[in-house]
Amino acid sequence: MQKRIGILTSGGDCPGLNCAIRAVVSHAKLQHDWEVLGIPYATQGLLERKTTLLNLHGLDLRGIDPLLSMGGTILGSINKGDTLAHASEIIASYRALALDALIAIGGDGSLAILHQLACQGNWNLIAIPKTIDNDVALTERAIGFDTAVNTIVDALNRLTFTAASHDRVMVVEVMGRTAGHLALHAGIAGGADCILIPEIPYSIDGVCHQISELRDRWGRKFAIVVVAEGAKTANDSSIAETQNFASLECGMGQYIANQIKSHNTLTDRLDVRVSILGHIQRGGIPSALDRLSATAFGKAAVDLIAREQYGQMVAWQNGRVVDVPIVDVVARSPLPVAPDNYLVQTARCMGIYVGDG
Amino acid sequence: MQKRIGILTSGGDCPGLNCAIRAVVSHAKLQHDWEVLGIPYATQGLLERKTTLLNLHGLDLRGIDPLLSMGGTILGSINKGDTLAHASEIIASYRALALDALIAIGGDGSLAILHQLACQGNWNLIAIPKTIDNDVALTERAIGFDTAVNTIVDALNRLTFTAASHDRVMVVEVMGRTAGHLALHAGIAGGADCILIPEIPYSIDGVCHQISELRDRWGRKFAIVVVAEGAKTANDSSIAETQNFASLECGMGQYIANQIKSHNTLTDRLDVRVSILGHIQRGGIPSALDRLSATAFGKAAVDLIAREQYGQMVAWQNGRVVDVPIVDVVARSPLPVAPDNYLVQTARCMGIYVGDG
Amino acid sequence: MQKRIGILTSGGDCPGLNCAIRAVVSHAKLQHDWEVLGIPYATQGLLERKTTLLNLHGLDLRGIDPLLSMGGTILGSINKGDTLAHASEIIASYRALALDALIAIGGDGSLAILHQLACQGNWNLIAIPKTIDNDVALTERAIGFDTAVNTIVDALNRLTFTAASHDRVMVVEVMGRTAGHLALHAGIAGGADCILIPEIPYSIDGVCHQISELRDRWGRKFAIVVVAEGAKTANDSSIAETQNFASLECGMGQYIANQIKSHNTLTDRLDVRVSILGHIQRGGIPSALDRLSATAFGKAAVDLIAREQYGQMVAWQNGRVVDVPIVDVVARSPLPVAPDNYLVQTARCMGIYVGDG
Amino acid sequence: MQKRIGILTSGGDCPGLNCAIRAVVSHAKLQHDWEVLGIPYATQGLLERKTTLLNLHGLDLRGIDPLLSMGGTILGSINKGDTLAHASEIIASYRALALDALIAIGGDGSLAILHQLACQGNWNLIAIPKTIDNDVALTERAIGFDTAVNTIVDALNRLTFTAASHDRVMVVEVMGRTAGHLALHAGIAGGADCILIPEIPYSIDGVCHQISELRDRWGRKFAIVVVAEGAKTANDSSIAETQNFASLECGMGQYIANQIKSHNTLTDRLDVRVSILGHIQRGGIPSALDRLSATAFGKAAVDLIAREQYGQMVAWQNGRVVDVPIVDVVARSPLPVAPDNYLVQTARCMGIYVGDG
């Protein structure tokens, strides 16, 4: 049956979004010859009832499809908080656009909002998980995470050489306000000495003890400290919780660096530096894994629509693509690093300080 | 209890082996203070009873641990067929070296041989899976596969631009004599137009029809054909089976290229070129995923020894590290691409020719 | 004065061509508002009088200009030998297209032919040098060379790890039929042990002596031998000269590998492998240097047309862009590696075997 | 004649320093069999008369020489201001260590100090230029610059995708307090829309006009603004001059971002973000060009000592390695971007805003 489907990308961008868009368009056009409407800027495009007809032609450069290796999203995205204020208009747009189904590529925040709109509006919603935080529940993989981990590992490699050359403590701030998966994966793979994440309280004593140990026991005069934005101590709540992030004078990385510098057990004055990886974590050519996940997810999303099996998110479980109810995903997200997480144990066995767990 | 353990790497090398060695040494020394003996060149080292004492110091460069980002294996490896001719001497070596346990990092061929030796010799064997072919059973991940996929995707990206500039059909030969996982993953992620793998017979008619379709339907004057070494047609058995690989005049890539050039449906004379990726597929800085898998596997292998739970291979299943009996792994390996494989279906939905399945 | 200019890319493609096209179009449109015609497939497009109007819009993806980071050439290229058979028609096309000037981006072969056509046809020709062989005379830089050197260095890094893991002699065949600049630059930067180039005859005794020395003096059991396609010995002329390249059974790399394997001084049977880098040397994201050179060259080419100063090639000399008569360039190209070349001396001082000079 | 030479690295580290150390050691040992002493932490090591005997063995990992592809410096470095307070002791150390000559790898600041010490102490000093700022006079190349440019271009590519996806103005702060070569090269190669450097005063009106133009004329809703740390306006002196860098509340990037946000001509509220590339600009695997320059420089430095031609800096001019008096280099460094710089003109012809020149 001929269908007319919409697709949008919501929340912070990441590498692999375009691969998923490409896969949806390819499968929908080649197998089904459906009409595919790209909706720009997520719910903003819905609100304004703007669409772009997506075809397999039109984006190519002498036949080379740039979507496979391009970061970001050709549909644009937004990260705004006032979507629900326009709920009724957005809900009406779905009908006005005469969509048979809507594919939303988003993280836990976006999916929660879209799920609510879909319930109210009786939309035929299909979700594809994306997040560089890896905190969407019920899926082992989400688009963008693998590339972001590789980006940070590459940065850690660069920073390690300069830290070692100058005997510095390098504090590296990475994304992660509520979940520490990114810091944990990248920290282990990149050879960090300390990994501070929101889920496991750190103490500055613990951090400084590790730095001293490296020097006294191993003769290592530099150290790499990976800090998630939302790291916190046992006593205090996170800076992320107590302050508005946007107005933070210095950020979490600088905060930790200041703590290290003023710690009394380190008799020598340490040369402590901060590197905030920031927006580069969202960029880059998608890794092979993100391309594959995105392509398989895009294909599976179209299949769900063909079977008219709505309200589901495509997911990666146990080596294959499955689908799970969006309602269950939203209920359990954002997914934190569990205290008995295997990689936390692994990190500690490698001699990495991962908070006072 | 103080232990004395050996570690070796066997079969073709790949990125991530050194990460696993590093993880084993770190965990065994830091937590247990065991003695760790590196056995060079796999069973050759065992036969000759050569060992190197491995410590956390000694390989570092001003404190930078190069093992995390270094391809290959510092222990060396071999890929020889006559190990079993020396079985009794090798078995005796294990005793002579007074090992409490042996960790072997290897693929399906090496693990089969070492399993046989371990059974005969009553060794305490622990296995860690590595293979760029991804054909070790009972684990979703093996060390080296993710990096190799990324390496091929990078090469495909390079080759696509030159193919497009000159309107060429580029036949790209990748590793995979019996299993096509590598060609399949890399082909999808790298934007291939045809993917020929051992498990799904191709026809040259199918390949040439795809090339014609690209031109006639989409105006695409170039094409990328990814060919596993062991690709075969329905009628003929694989070149890999009928000929000795080492003595092949031209290799599978050239064979396919010749077939395309002489196919009668392509009226224009196509400019068909061959690129054999060869040994570069084994090299490279390990990807973040391979570093993580290798580190988690190395940690888990030491844990198994600490629990004296032998005869097991560490494995990745359902998002976590588990362990499975080596005997089961060996019985089911090498694991082919199944006909109903999800990625095969995905590839076809993207319009890729993946044999006449 | 309003002008109508053509632009074409000729000969083998390389990274950076699209940067130069982009620079020409940007400068010609933004500053002068000229009409810029892209001529596809070099002289083939001229012959057929096909053109594409090039604008700053039209290739972008939501505003991202992909030309800066894209390998290959959006204009297409050819590498054919029969251009001069159609000289009169091609010469006529220039007039028929009513071009005020033609910018040709090409290497020494293409520039020689285009120069001849331009002389006969009284064209207003401006040349931009491109070649991964670096053999265009009178310029220190040509588009594509720096990226190709980096590509080979990356491959050598990969191959070194696998060679070292298996104690192999790895023979790496790189491009360069008449000039060895590419092999020389990449070999030094990539840590080669032997570099065989067309300009300096090698002896197999010399190569094998180096391999023995590495083992006997330094305990090195592997070796990396970089071989240009056109390497030759003192007695024999190059394989490249005596045989048709296309019909070569094995290529220069395999030829050297066979010679090493059968050499009598190496008593142990060496494990010698061959890696032919082939077409990947032409691909890849352009390096920063190639982007800069291409952009500066494209700008300078438009300036020459604005000054109606024709028959010149833009060039890099002494840290700046200059222009030189095409006739002088053609007379002195292809430029070989001189016997007293500074990098040859440098290589030898690093202990690298660079032929029996 | 048998010699005893020292080598040190001074100032901020960068990729390629280890290549130069390797080249010096290789040439000095292989050709001359000299004694080579590594002096750790620049003048600090001299002051404390600490040395490490450098040999060709000792740093290798199964024969793989990691120095060629390793960032940083195995000798360590410092960036301190109080060297001259200990001048007499440092001068005495040179004699105490019985050095025949000293090779110093450093930038303009380090070379000025070492030149002064060498004059006072009658040292046999040879300099090798390194700087990611590219502001050492009398040489077209200095170690580290090419890699740093590539690092920034890679970051700009990442940031462009995320900026484009969210319609953001991305302000990217790069190194360069007094010289803007790095920002200029990387900005052109990376597709920046504005490049603000110390040598050419910018106005916030100019920046905002460019952003408006992009939107109004080209429909581009995002923009990339590359800012050197020392950028300044015509009226005000640089932030770098008026404030202490270390105590800057926000840095130059944030300062510019704030200015853009509060500019009155932009009626819509722009989403302006800042990315500070920071220390990653010093890291990374050295590019092929930096490896070659470093190797050629290291070789040339040893040759100068062999000829006992002291007080010279090795340099790259007109396509070859030459040597120039250190006294002349110091007199003319740091070398700013000249107002008539070719790349400034090129940038402007590409439509990039490069200050109100």
Coordinates of N, CA, C and O in Angstrom, one line a residue, chain C residues 114-231:
Chain C
L114 N 48.0 19.8 -23.7 CA 47.2 21.0 -23.7 C 48.0 22.2 -24.2 O 47.4 23.0 -24.9
H115 N 49.2 22.2 -23.8 CA 50.1 23.3 -24.3 C 50.2 23.2 -25.8 O 50.1 24.3 -26.5
Q116 N 50.4 22.0 -26.3 CA 50.5 21.9 -27.8 C 49.2 22.4 -28.5 O 49.2 23.1 -29.5
L117 N 48.0 22.0 -27.9 CA 46.7 22.4 -28.5 C 46.6 23.9 -28.4 O 46.1 24.6 -29.3
A118 N 47.0 24.4 -27.2 CA 46.8 25.9 -27.0 C 47.7 26.7 -28.0 O 47.3 27.7 -28.5
C119 N 48.9 26.2 -28.3 CA 49.8 26.9 -29.2 C 49.2 26.8 -30.6 O 49.1 27.9 -31.3
Q120 N 48.7 25.7 -31.0 CA 48.1 25.5 -32.3 C 46.8 26.4 -32.4 O 46.6 27.0 -33.5
G121 N 46.0 26.3 -31.4 CA 44.7 27.0 -31.4 C 44.7 28.4 -30.9 O 43.6 29.0 -30.9
N122 N 45.9 28.8 -30.5 CA 45.9 30.2 -30.0 C 45.0 30.4 -28.8 O 44.3 31.4 -28.7
W123 N 44.9 29.4 -27.9 CA 44.1 29.5 -26.7 C 44.7 30.4 -25.7 O 45.9 30.5 -25.6
N124 N 43.9 30.9 -24.8 CA 44.3 31.6 -23.6 C 44.4 30.6 -22.5 O 43.4 30.5 -21.7
L125 N 45.5 29.9 -22.4 CA 45.5 28.8 -21.4 C 46.2 29.2 -20.1 O 47.3 29.8 -20.2
I126 N 45.7 28.7 -19.0 CA 46.3 28.9 -17.7 C 46.4 27.5 -17.1 O 45.4 26.8 -17.1
A127 N 47.5 27.1 -16.5 CA 47.7 25.8 -16.0 C 47.8 25.8 -14.5 O 48.4 26.7 -13.9
I128 N 47.2 24.8 -13.8 CA 47.4 24.6 -12.4 C 48.0 23.2 -12.2 O 47.5 22.2 -12.7
P129 N 49.2 23.1 -11.5 CA 49.8 21.8 -11.5 C 49.2 20.8 -10.5 O 48.9 21.2 -9.3
K130 N 48.9 19.6 -10.9 CA 48.5 18.5 -10.0 C 49.2 17.3 -10.3 O 49.5 17.0 -11.5
T131 N 49.6 16.5 -9.4 CA 50.3 15.2 -9.6 C 50.7 14.6 -8.3 O 51.3 15.3 -7.5
I132 N 50.3 13.3 -8.1 CA 50.8 12.7 -6.9 C 52.2 12.2 -7.1 O 52.9 11.8 -6.2
D133 N 52.8 12.4 -8.3 CA 54.2 12.0 -8.5 C 55.1 13.2 -8.2 O 56.3 12.9 -8.1
N134 N 54.6 14.4 -8.1 CA 55.5 15.5 -7.8 C 56.5 15.8 -8.8 O 57.6 16.4 -8.5
D135 N 56.2 15.5 -10.1 CA 57.3 15.6 -11.1 C 57.0 16.7 -12.1 O 57.6 16.7 -13.1
V136 N 56.2 17.7 -11.7 CA 56.0 18.8 -12.6 C 57.1 19.8 -12.2 O 57.3 20.2 -11.0
A137 N 57.8 20.3 -13.2 CA 59.0 21.1 -13.0 C 58.6 22.6 -12.6 O 57.4 23.0 -12.8
L138 N 59.5 23.3 -12.0 CA 59.3 24.7 -11.7 C 58.3 25.0 -10.6 O 58.0 26.2 -10.4
T139 N 57.9 24.0 -9.9 CA 57.0 24.3 -8.7 C 57.4 23.4 -7.6 O 57.6 22.2 -7.8
E140 N 57.4 23.9 -6.4 CA 57.8 23.0 -5.2 C 56.6 22.2 -4.8 O 56.8 21.2 -4.1
R141 N 55.4 22.6 -5.2 CA 54.2 21.9 -4.8 C 53.3 21.6 -6.0 O 53.2 22.5 -6.8
A142 N 52.6 20.5 -6.0 CA 51.5 20.3 -6.9 C 50.4 19.6 -6.2 O 50.6 18.9 -5.2
I143 N 49.2 19.9 -6.6 CA 48.0 19.4 -5.8 C 48.0 17.9 -5.8 O 48.2 17.2 -6.8
G144 N 47.8 17.3 -4.7 CA 47.6 15.9 -4.5 C 48.8 15.2 -3.9 O 48.6 14.1 -3.3
F145 N 50.0 15.7 -4.0 CA 51.2 15.0 -3.6 C 51.2 14.9 -2.1 O 51.4 13.8 -1.6
D146 N 50.9 15.9 -1.3 CA 51.0 15.8 0.1 C 50.0 14.8 0.7 O 50.3 14.0 1.6
T147 N 48.8 14.8 0.1 CA 47.8 13.8 0.6 C 48.3 12.4 0.3 O 48.2 11.5 1.1
A148 N 48.8 12.2 -0.9 CA 49.3 10.9 -1.3 C 50.4 10.4 -0.4 O 50.4 9.2 0.0
V149 N 51.3 11.3 0.0 CA 52.4 10.9 0.9 C 51.8 10.5 2.2 O 52.2 9.4 2.8
N150 N 50.9 11.3 2.7 CA 50.2 10.9 4.0 C 49.5 9.6 3.9 O 49.5 8.8 4.9
T151 N 48.8 9.3 2.8 CA 48.1 8.0 2.7 C 49.1 6.9 2.7 O 48.8 5.9 3.4
I152 N 50.2 7.0 2.1 CA 51.2 5.9 2.1 C 51.8 5.8 3.5 O 52.1 4.6 3.9
V153 N 52.1 6.9 4.1 CA 52.7 6.8 5.5 C 51.7 6.1 6.4 O 52.1 5.2 7.2
D154 N 50.4 6.4 6.3 CA 49.4 5.7 7.1 C 49.5 4.2 6.8 O 49.4 3.3 7.7
A155 N 49.5 3.8 5.5 CA 49.6 2.4 5.1 C 50.9 1.7 5.6 O 50.8 0.6 6.1
L156 N 52.0 2.4 5.6 CA 53.2 1.9 6.1 C 53.2 1.6 7.6 O 53.7 0.6 8.1
N157 N 52.5 2.5 8.3 CA 52.3 2.3 9.7 C 51.5 1.0 10.0 O 51.9 0.2 10.8
R158 N 50.5 0.9 9.2 CA 49.7 -0.4 9.4 C 50.5 -1.6 9.1 O 50.5 -2.6 9.8
L159 N 51.2 -1.6 8.0 CA 51.9 -2.7 7.5 C 53.1 -3.1 8.4 O 53.5 -4.2 8.6
T160 N 53.7 -2.0 9.0 CA 54.8 -2.3 9.9 C 54.4 -3.1 11.1 O 55.1 -4.1 11.5
F161 N 53.2 -2.9 11.7 CA 52.8 -3.6 12.8 C 52.6 -5.1 12.5 O 53.0 -6.0 13.2
T162 N 52.0 -5.4 11.3 CA 51.7 -6.7 11.0 C 53.0 -7.4 10.5 O 53.2 -8.6 10.9
A163 N 53.9 -6.7 9.9 CA 55.2 -7.3 9.5 C 56.0 -7.6 10.7 O 56.6 -8.7 10.8
A164 N 56.0 -6.7 11.7 CA 56.7 -7.0 12.9 C 56.2 -8.2 13.7 O 56.9 -8.9 14.3
S165 N 54.9 -8.3 13.7 CA 54.2 -9.4 14.5 C 54.6 -10.8 13.9 O 54.6 -11.7 14.7
H166 N 54.8 -10.8 12.6 CA 55.1 -12.1 12.0 C 56.5 -12.2 11.4 O 56.7 -13.2 10.6
D167 N 57.4 -11.3 11.8 CA 58.8 -11.4 11.3 C 58.8 -11.4 9.8 O 59.5 -12.3 9.2
R168 N 58.1 -10.6 9.1 CA 58.0 -10.6 7.7 C 58.8 -9.5 7.0 O 59.0 -8.4 7.6
V169 N 59.3 -9.8 5.8 CA 59.7 -8.7 4.9 C 58.5 -8.3 4.1 O 57.9 -9.1 3.4
M170 N 58.1 -7.0 4.2 CA 56.9 -6.5 3.5 C 57.4 -5.6 2.4 O 58.0 -4.6 2.6
V171 N 57.1 -6.0 1.2 CA 57.4 -5.2 0.0 C 56.2 -4.4 -0.3 O 55.1 -5.0 -0.6
V172 N 56.3 -3.1 -0.3 CA 55.2 -2.2 -0.6 C 55.3 -1.5 -1.9 O 56.2 -0.7 -2.0
E173 N 54.5 -1.8 -2.8 CA 54.6 -1.1 -4.1 C 53.7 0.1 -4.1 O 52.6 0.1 -3.8
V174 N 54.4 1.2 -4.5 CA 53.7 2.5 -4.5 C 53.8 3.1 -6.0 O 54.6 2.6 -6.8
M175 N 53.0 4.1 -6.3 CA 53.0 4.7 -7.6 C 54.3 5.4 -7.9 O 55.1 5.7 -7.0
G176 N 54.6 5.5 -9.2 CA 55.9 6.2 -9.6 C 56.6 5.4 -10.7 O 57.5 4.6 -10.4
R177 N 56.2 5.6 -11.9 CA 56.8 4.8 -13.0 C 58.1 5.5 -13.5 O 59.0 4.8 -13.9
T178 N 58.1 6.8 -13.5 CA 59.4 7.4 -13.9 C 60.0 8.3 -12.9 O 61.2 8.6 -12.9
A179 N 59.2 8.7 -11.8 CA 59.8 9.6 -10.8 C 59.5 8.9 -9.4 O 58.5 8.3 -9.2
G180 N 60.5 9.0 -8.6 CA 60.4 8.4 -7.3 C 60.2 9.3 -6.1 O 60.3 8.9 -4.9
H181 N 59.7 10.5 -6.3 CA 59.5 11.4 -5.2 C 58.5 10.9 -4.2 O 58.8 11.0 -3.0
L182 N 57.5 10.2 -4.7 CA 56.5 9.7 -3.8 C 57.0 8.6 -2.8 O 56.9 8.7 -1.6
A183 N 57.7 7.7 -3.5 CA 58.3 6.6 -2.7 C 59.4 7.2 -1.7 O 59.4 6.7 -0.5
L184 N 60.1 8.1 -2.1 CA 61.2 8.7 -1.3 C 60.6 9.4 -0.1 O 61.0 9.2 1.0
H185 N 59.7 10.3 -0.3 CA 59.1 11.1 0.8 C 58.4 10.1 1.7 O 58.6 10.2 2.9
A186 N 57.5 9.3 1.2 CA 56.7 8.4 2.1 C 57.6 7.4 2.8 O 57.4 7.0 3.9
G187 N 58.6 6.9 2.1 CA 59.5 5.9 2.7 C 60.2 6.5 3.9 O 60.3 5.8 4.9
I188 N 60.8 7.7 3.8 CA 61.5 8.3 4.9 C 60.5 8.6 6.0 O 60.7 8.2 7.2
A189 N 59.4 9.2 5.7 CA 58.4 9.6 6.7 C 57.8 8.4 7.4 O 57.3 8.4 8.5
G190 N 57.7 7.3 6.6 CA 57.0 6.1 7.1 C 57.9 5.0 7.7 O 57.5 3.9 8.1
G191 N 59.2 5.3 7.8 CA 60.1 4.4 8.4 C 60.5 3.2 7.6 O 60.8 2.1 8.1
A192 N 60.6 3.3 6.3 CA 61.1 2.2 5.4 C 62.5 1.9 5.7 O 63.3 2.7 6.1
D193 N 62.9 0.6 5.3 CA 64.3 0.2 5.4 C 65.0 0.3 4.1 O 66.2 0.4 4.1
C194 N 64.2 0.1 3.0 CA 64.8 0.2 1.7 C 63.8 1.0 0.9 O 62.6 0.9 1.0
I195 N 64.3 1.9 0.0 CA 63.5 2.7 -0.9 C 64.0 2.5 -2.3 O 65.2 3.0 -2.6
L196 N 63.3 1.9 -3.2 CA 63.8 1.7 -4.6 C 63.0 2.5 -5.5 O 61.8 2.4 -5.7
I197 N 63.7 3.4 -6.2 CA 63.1 4.4 -7.1 C 63.7 4.3 -8.5 O 64.8 3.8 -8.7
P198 N 63.0 4.8 -9.5 CA 63.5 4.7 -10.9 C 64.8 5.4 -11.1 O 65.6 4.9 -11.9
E199 N 65.0 6.5 -10.4 CA 66.2 7.3 -10.7 C 67.5 6.7 -10.2 O 68.6 7.1 -10.6
I200 N 67.5 5.8 -9.2 CA 68.7 5.3 -8.6 C 68.7 3.8 -8.7 O 67.9 3.2 -8.0
P201 N 69.5 3.2 -9.5 CA 69.4 1.8 -9.7 C 69.7 1.0 -8.4 O 70.6 1.4 -7.6
Y202 N 68.9 0.0 -8.1 CA 69.1 -0.8 -6.9 C 69.8 -2.1 -7.4 O 69.7 -2.5 -8.6
S203 N 70.3 -2.8 -6.4 CA 70.7 -4.2 -6.7 C 70.1 -5.1 -5.7 O 69.9 -4.7 -4.5
I204 N 69.7 -6.3 -6.1 CA 69.1 -7.2 -5.1 C 70.1 -7.6 -4.0 O 69.7 -7.8 -2.9
D205 N 71.3 -7.5 -4.3 CA 72.4 -7.7 -3.3 C 72.3 -6.6 -2.2 O 72.4 -6.9 -1.0
G206 N 72.1 -5.4 -2.7 CA 72.0 -4.3 -1.8 C 70.8 -4.4 -0.9 O 70.9 -4.2 0.4
V207 N 69.6 -4.8 -1.4 CA 68.4 -5.0 -0.6 C 68.6 -6.1 0.4 O 68.3 -5.9 1.6
C208 N 69.2 -7.2 -0.1 CA 69.3 -8.4 0.9 C 70.4 -8.1 1.9 O 70.2 -8.6 3.0
H209 N 71.4 -7.4 1.6 CA 72.4 -7.0 2.6 C 71.8 -6.1 3.7 O 72.0 -6.3 4.9
Q210 N 70.9 -5.2 3.3 CA 70.2 -4.4 4.3 C 69.3 -5.2 5.2 O 69.3 -5.1 6.4
I211 N 68.6 -6.2 4.6 CA 67.7 -7.1 5.4 C 68.6 -7.9 6.4 O 68.2 -8.0 7.6
S212 N 69.7 -8.4 5.9 CA 70.6 -9.1 6.8 C 71.2 -8.3 7.9 O 71.3 -8.7 9.1
E213 N 71.6 -7.1 7.6 CA 72.2 -6.1 8.5 C 71.2 -5.8 9.6 O 71.5 -5.8 10.8
L214 N 69.9 -5.6 9.3 CA 68.9 -5.3 10.2 C 68.8 -6.4 11.3 O 68.7 -6.2 12.5
R215 N 68.9 -7.6 10.7 CA 68.8 -8.8 11.6 C 70.0 -9.0 12.5 O 70.0 -9.1 13.7
D216 N 71.2 -8.9 11.8 CA 72.4 -9.3 12.5 C 72.9 -8.2 13.4 O 73.4 -8.4 14.5
R217 N 72.7 -6.9 12.9 CA 73.3 -5.8 13.7 C 72.3 -5.3 14.8 O 72.7 -4.9 15.9
W218 N 71.0 -5.3 14.4 CA 70.0 -4.6 15.2 C 69.0 -5.6 15.8 O 68.1 -5.2 16.6
G219 N 69.1 -6.9 15.4 CA 68.1 -7.8 15.9 C 66.7 -7.7 15.4 O 65.7 -8.2 15.9
R220 N 66.6 -6.9 14.3 CA 65.3 -6.7 13.7 C 65.0 -7.8 12.7 O 65.7 -8.1 11.8
K221 N 63.9 -8.5 13.0 CA 63.5 -9.6 12.2 C 62.5 -9.3 11.1 O 62.1 -10.2 10.4
F222 N 62.1 -8.1 11.0 CA 61.2 -7.7 9.9 C 61.9 -6.6 9.1 O 62.9 -6.0 9.6
A223 N 61.3 -6.3 7.9 CA 61.9 -5.2 7.1 C 60.7 -4.7 6.2 O 59.8 -5.4 5.8
I224 N 60.8 -3.4 6.0 CA 59.8 -2.7 5.1 C 60.6 -2.2 3.9 O 61.5 -1.4 4.0
V225 N 60.2 -2.7 2.7 CA 60.8 -2.3 1.4 C 59.8 -1.6 0.6 O 58.8 -2.1 0.2
V226 N 60.0 -0.3 0.4 CA 59.1 0.5 -0.5 C 59.7 0.6 -1.9 O 60.8 0.9 -2.1
V227 N 58.8 0.2 -2.8 CA 59.2 0.0 -4.2 C 58.3 0.9 -5.1 O 57.1 0.7 -5.1
A228 N 58.9 1.8 -5.9 CA 58.2 2.5 -6.9 C 57.9 1.6 -8.1 O 58.8 0.7 -8.4
E229 N 56.8 1.8 -8.8 CA 56.5 0.9 -9.9 C 57.6 0.8 -10.9 O 57.8 -0.2 -11.6
G230 N 58.4 1.9 -11.1 CA 59.4 1.9 -12.1 C 60.8 1.7 -11.6 O 61.8 2.1 -12.3
A231 N 61.0 1.1 -10.5 CA 62.3 0.8 -9.9 C 63.1 0.0 -10.9 O 62.5 -0.8 -11.6

